[in-house]
mmCIF file of C-alpha atoms in Angstrom:
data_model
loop_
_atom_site.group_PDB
_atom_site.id
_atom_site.type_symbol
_atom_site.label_atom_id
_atom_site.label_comp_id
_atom_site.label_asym_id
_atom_site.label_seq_id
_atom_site.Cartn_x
_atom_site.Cartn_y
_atom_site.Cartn_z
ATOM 1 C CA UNK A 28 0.000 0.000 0.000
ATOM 2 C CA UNK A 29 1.573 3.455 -1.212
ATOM 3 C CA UNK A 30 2.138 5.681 1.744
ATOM 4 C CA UNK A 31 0.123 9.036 0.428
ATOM 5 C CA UNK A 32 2.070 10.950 2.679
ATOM 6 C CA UNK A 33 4.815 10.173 0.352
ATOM 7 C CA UNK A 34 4.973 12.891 -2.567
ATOM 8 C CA UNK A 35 8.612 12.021 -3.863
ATOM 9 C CA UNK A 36 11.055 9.126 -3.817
ATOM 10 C CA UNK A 37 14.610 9.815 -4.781
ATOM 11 C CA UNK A 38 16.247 6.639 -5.599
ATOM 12 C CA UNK A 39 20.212 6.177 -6.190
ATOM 13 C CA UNK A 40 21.097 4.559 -9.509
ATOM 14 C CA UNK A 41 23.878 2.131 -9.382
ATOM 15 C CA UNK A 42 23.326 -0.421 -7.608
ATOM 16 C CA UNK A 43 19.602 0.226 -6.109
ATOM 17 C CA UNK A 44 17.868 0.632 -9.631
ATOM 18 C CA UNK A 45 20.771 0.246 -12.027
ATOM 19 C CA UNK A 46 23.062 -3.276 -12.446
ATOM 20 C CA UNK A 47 25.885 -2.270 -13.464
ATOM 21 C CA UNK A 48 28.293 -4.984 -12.503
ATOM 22 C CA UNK A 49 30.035 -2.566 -10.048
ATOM 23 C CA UNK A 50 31.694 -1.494 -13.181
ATOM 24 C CA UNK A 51 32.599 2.275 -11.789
ATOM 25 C CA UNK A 52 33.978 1.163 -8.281
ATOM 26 C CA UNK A 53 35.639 -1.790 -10.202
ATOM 27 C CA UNK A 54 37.441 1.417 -12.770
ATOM 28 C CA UNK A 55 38.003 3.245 -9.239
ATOM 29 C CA UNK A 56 40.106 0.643 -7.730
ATOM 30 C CA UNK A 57 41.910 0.073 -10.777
ATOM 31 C CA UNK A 58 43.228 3.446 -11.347
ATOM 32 C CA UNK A 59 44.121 3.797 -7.556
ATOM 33 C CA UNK A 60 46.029 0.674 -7.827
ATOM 34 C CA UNK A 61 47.857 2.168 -11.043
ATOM 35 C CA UNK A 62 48.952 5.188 -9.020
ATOM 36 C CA UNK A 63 50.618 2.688 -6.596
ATOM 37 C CA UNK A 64 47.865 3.310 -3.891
ATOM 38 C CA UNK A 65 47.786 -0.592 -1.937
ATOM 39 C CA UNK A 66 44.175 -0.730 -1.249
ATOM 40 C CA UNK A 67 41.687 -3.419 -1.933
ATOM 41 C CA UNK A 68 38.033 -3.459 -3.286
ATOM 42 C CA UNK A 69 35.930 -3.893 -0.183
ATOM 43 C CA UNK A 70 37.662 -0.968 1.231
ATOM 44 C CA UNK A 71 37.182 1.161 -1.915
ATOM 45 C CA UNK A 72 33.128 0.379 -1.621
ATOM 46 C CA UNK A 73 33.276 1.150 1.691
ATOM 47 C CA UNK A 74 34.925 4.522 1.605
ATOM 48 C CA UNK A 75 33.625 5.241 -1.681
ATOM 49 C CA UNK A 76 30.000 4.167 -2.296
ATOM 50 C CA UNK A 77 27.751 7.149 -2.876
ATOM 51 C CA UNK A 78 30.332 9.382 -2.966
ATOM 52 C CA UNK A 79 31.275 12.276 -5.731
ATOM 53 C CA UNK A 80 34.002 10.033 -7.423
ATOM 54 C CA UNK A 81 36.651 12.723 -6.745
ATOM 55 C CA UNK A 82 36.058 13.302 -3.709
ATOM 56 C CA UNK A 83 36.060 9.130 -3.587
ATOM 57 C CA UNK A 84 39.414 9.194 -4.487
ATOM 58 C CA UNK A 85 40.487 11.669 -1.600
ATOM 59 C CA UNK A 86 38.826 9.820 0.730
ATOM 60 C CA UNK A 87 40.403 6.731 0.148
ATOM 61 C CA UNK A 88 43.853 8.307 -0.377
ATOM 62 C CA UNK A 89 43.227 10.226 3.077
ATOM 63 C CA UNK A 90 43.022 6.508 4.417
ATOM 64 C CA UNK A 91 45.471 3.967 2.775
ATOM 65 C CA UNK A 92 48.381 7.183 2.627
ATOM 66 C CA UNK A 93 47.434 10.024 4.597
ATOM 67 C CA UNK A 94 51.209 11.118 5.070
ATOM 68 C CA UNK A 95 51.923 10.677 1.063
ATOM 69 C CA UNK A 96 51.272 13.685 -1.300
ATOM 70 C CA UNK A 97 49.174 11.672 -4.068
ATOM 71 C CA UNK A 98 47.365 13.947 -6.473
ATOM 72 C CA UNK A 99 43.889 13.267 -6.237
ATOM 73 C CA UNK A 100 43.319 15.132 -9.425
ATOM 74 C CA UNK A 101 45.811 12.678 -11.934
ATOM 75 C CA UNK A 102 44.399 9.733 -9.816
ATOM 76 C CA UNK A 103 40.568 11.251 -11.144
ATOM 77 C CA UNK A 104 41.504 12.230 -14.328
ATOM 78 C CA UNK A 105 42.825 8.508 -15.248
ATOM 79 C CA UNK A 106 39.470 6.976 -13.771
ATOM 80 C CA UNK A 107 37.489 9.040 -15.873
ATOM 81 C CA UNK A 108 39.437 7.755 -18.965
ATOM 82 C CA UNK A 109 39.187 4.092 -18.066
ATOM 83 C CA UNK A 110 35.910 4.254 -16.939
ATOM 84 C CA UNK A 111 35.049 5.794 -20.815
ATOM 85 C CA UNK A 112 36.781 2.348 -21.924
ATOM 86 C CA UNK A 113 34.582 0.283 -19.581
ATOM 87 C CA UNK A 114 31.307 1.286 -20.416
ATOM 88 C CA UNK A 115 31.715 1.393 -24.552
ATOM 89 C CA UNK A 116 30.540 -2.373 -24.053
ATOM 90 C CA UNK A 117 29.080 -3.211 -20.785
ATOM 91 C CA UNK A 118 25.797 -4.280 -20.111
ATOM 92 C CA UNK A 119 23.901 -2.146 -18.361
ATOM 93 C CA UNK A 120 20.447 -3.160 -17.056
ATOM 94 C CA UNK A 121 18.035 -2.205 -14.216
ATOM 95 C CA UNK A 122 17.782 -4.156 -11.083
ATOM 96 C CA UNK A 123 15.428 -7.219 -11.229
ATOM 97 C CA UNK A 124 11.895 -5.803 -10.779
ATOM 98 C CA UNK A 125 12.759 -2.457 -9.893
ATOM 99 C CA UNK A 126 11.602 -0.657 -13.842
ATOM 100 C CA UNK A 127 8.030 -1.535 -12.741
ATOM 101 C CA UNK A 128 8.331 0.128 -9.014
ATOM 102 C CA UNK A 129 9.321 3.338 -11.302
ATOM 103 C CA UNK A 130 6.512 2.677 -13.324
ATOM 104 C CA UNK A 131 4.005 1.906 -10.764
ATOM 105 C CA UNK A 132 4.861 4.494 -8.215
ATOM 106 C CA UNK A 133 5.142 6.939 -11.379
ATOM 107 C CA UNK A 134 0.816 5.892 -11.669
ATOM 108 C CA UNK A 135 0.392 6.622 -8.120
ATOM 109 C CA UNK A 136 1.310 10.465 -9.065
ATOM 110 C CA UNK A 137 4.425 10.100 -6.831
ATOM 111 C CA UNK A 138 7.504 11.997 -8.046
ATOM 112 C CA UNK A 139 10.243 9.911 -8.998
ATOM 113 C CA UNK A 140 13.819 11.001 -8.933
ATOM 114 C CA UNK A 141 17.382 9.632 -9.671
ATOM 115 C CA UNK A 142 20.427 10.993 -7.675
ATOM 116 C CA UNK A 143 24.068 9.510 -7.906
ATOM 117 C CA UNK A 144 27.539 10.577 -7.042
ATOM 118 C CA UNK A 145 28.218 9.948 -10.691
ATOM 119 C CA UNK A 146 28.486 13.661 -12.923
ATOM 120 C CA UNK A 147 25.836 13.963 -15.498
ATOM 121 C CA UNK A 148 27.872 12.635 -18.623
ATOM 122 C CA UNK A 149 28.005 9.144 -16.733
ATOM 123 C CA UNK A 150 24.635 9.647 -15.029
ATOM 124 C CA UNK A 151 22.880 10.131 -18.803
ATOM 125 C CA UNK A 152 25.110 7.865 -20.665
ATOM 126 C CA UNK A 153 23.785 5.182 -17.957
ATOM 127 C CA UNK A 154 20.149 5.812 -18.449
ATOM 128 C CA UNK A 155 20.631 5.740 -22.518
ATOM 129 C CA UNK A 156 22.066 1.890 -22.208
ATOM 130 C CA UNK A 157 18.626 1.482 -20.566
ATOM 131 C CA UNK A 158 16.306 3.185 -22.678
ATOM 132 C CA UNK A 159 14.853 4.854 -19.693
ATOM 133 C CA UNK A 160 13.120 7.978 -20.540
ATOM 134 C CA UNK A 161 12.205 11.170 -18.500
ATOM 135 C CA UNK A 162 8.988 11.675 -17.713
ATOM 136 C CA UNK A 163 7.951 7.773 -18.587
ATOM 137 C CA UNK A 164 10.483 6.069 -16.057
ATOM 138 C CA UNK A 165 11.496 9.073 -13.879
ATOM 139 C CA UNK A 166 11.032 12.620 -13.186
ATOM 140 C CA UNK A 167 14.169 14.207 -13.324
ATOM 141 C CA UNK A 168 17.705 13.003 -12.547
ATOM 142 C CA UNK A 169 19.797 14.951 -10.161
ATOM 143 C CA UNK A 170 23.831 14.060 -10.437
ATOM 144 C CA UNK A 171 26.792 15.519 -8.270
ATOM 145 C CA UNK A 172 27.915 17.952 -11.149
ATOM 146 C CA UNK A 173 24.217 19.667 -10.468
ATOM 147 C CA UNK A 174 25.132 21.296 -6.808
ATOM 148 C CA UNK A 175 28.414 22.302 -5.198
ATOM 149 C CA UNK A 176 27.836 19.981 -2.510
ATOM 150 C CA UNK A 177 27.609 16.081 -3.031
ATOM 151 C CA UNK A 178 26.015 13.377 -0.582
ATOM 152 C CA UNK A 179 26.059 12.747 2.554
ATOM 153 C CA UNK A 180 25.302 16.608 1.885
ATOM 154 C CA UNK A 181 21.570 16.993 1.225
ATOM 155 C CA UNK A 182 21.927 19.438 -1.617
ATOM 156 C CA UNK A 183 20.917 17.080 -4.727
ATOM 157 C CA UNK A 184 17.983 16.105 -2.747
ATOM 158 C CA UNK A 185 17.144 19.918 -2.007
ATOM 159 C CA UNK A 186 17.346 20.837 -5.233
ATOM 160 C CA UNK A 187 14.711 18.033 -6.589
ATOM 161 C CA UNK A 188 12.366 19.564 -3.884
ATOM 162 C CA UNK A 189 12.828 22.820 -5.169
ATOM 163 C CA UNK A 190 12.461 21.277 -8.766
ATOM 164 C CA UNK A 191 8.595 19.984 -7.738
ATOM 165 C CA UNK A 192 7.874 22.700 -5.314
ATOM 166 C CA UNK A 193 7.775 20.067 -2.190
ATOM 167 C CA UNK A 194 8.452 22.414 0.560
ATOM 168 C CA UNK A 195 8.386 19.176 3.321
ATOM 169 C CA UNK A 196 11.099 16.803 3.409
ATOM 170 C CA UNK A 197 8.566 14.723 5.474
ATOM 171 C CA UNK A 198 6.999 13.699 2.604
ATOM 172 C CA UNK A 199 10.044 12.461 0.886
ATOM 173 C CA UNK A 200 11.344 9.171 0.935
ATOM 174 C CA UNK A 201 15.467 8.275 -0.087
ATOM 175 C CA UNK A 202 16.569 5.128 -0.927
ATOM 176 C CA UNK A 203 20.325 3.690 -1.573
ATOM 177 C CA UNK A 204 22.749 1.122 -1.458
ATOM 178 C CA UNK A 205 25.435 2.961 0.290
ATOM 179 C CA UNK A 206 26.182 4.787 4.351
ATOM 180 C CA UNK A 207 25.747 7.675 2.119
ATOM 181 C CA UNK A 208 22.627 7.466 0.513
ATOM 182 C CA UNK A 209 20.973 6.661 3.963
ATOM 183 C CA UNK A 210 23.123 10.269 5.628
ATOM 184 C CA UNK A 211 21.903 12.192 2.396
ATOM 185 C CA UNK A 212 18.127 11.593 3.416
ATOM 186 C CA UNK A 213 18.917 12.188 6.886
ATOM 187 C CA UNK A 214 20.588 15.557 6.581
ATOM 188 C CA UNK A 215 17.770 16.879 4.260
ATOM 189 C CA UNK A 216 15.117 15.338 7.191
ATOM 190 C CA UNK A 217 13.401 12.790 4.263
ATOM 191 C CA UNK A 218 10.836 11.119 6.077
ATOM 192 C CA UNK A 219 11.756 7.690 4.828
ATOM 193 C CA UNK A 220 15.142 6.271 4.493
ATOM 194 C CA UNK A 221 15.919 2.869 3.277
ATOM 195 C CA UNK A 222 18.880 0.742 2.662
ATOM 196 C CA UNK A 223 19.046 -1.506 0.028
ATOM 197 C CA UNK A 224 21.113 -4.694 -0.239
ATOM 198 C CA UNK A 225 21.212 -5.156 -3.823
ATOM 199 C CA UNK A 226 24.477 -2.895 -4.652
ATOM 200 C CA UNK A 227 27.627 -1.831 -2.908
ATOM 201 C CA UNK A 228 26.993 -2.575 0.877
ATOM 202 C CA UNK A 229 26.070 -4.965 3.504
ATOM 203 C CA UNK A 230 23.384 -4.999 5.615
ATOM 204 C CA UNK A 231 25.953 -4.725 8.542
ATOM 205 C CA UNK A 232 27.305 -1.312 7.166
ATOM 206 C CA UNK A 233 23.760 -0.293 6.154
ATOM 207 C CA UNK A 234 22.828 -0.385 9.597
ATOM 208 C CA UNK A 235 25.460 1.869 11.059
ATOM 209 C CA UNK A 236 23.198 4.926 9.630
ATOM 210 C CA UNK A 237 20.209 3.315 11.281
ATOM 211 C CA UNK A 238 17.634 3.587 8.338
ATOM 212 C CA UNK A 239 13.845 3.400 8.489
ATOM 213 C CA UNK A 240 14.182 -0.049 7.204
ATOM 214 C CA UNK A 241 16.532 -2.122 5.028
ATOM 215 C CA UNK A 242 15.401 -4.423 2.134
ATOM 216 C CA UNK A 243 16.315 -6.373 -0.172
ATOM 217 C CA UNK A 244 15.780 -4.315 -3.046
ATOM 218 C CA UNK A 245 13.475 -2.081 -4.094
ATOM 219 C CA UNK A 246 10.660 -4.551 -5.289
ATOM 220 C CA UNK A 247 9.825 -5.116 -1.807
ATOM 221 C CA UNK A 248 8.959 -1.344 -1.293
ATOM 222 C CA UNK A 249 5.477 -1.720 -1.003
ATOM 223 C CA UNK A 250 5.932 -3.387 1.655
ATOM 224 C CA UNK A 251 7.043 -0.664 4.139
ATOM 225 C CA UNK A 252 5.344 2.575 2.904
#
């Protein structure tokens, strides 16, 4: 039953409506392993998930050699190129099930919205491999290169409010695979948050930000709200 309090969901793409292999964190890890940086995949998704991918790359260099002067800005610059190379051929595909929760929820009259840490280049090239379509499958799509602040920092989901005039972030609901996504709806006071265990995280790290609830995925929305 569809919570009517509920007047927008803003969903994170890879990962909690997009399969993309982990292709991006995958690219990440690489190119911080080029640059000599020691420092394994697990960790990467852990510091990195959610995350504006520069500010990714600081995070985890900040970590593994916080004493070393690495520039984050070569280390960014190489990731963007490889991650070009990646996605020419990958398969990119929506989450089991989760094209007809953007469908249905769209029929409801609910606002849908994608946010990621990914810029907009990435963000649209993504949604092209699907064939999603604004205003059929979503509302609008929100990236990091759209505010000066990225997640946990609640500006992307701010600026969707603004975008629908939805003056209560009561009545919003954010959903993600990642610490971040979970902090992001938190700091911008989103009624709802949910993890979702069908991306980057476990439901061991998901529950360190104490959502509303944690699911499997998104098909089992309908469940909670």
């Amino acid at each position: 039953m569809i919570n009517k309090e509920i007047q927008m969901v803003v969903f994170d793409m890879a990962g909690t409506t997009v399969d993309e292999q982990n292709v991006v964190y995958k690219t990440l890890h690489k190119a911080l392993n080029d640059y000599g940086v020691d420092v394994d995949l697990p960790t990467v998704l852990k510091l990195g998930a959610g995350k504006e991918k520069h500010q990714a790359i600081k995070d985890v260099l900040n970590y593994s050699k916080p004493n070393q002067l690495i520039e984050s800005e070569t280390i960014f610059e190489t990731f963007k190129i490889l991650l070009n190379k990646a996605y020419k051929d990958l398969e990119v595909k929506p989450i089991k099930g989760v094209q007809r929760v953007l469908l249905n929820l769209r029929e409801e009259g609910i606002k849908v919205v994608l946010n990621t840490g990914y810029n907009r280049e990435v963000a649209t090239l993504l949604l092209e491999k699907l064939q999603w379509d604004e205003k059929i499958h979503y509302d609008a799509l929100i990236t990091a290169s759209d505010v000066v602040k990225g997640r946990p920092h609640p500006d992307m989901i701010f600026k969707a409010m603004e975008l629908f005039n939805i003056t209560d972030a009561s009545k919003v609901l954010k959903a993600g695979d990642s610490t971040i996504d979970i902090a992001e709806g938190k700091n911008a006071g989103c009624g709802i948050t949910i993890g979702v265990l069908s991306g980057a995280q476990t439901q061991e790290q998901l529950e360190e930000e104490k959502p509303t609830y944690i699911l499997n995925s998104l098909t089992a929305i309908n469940e909670v709200f």
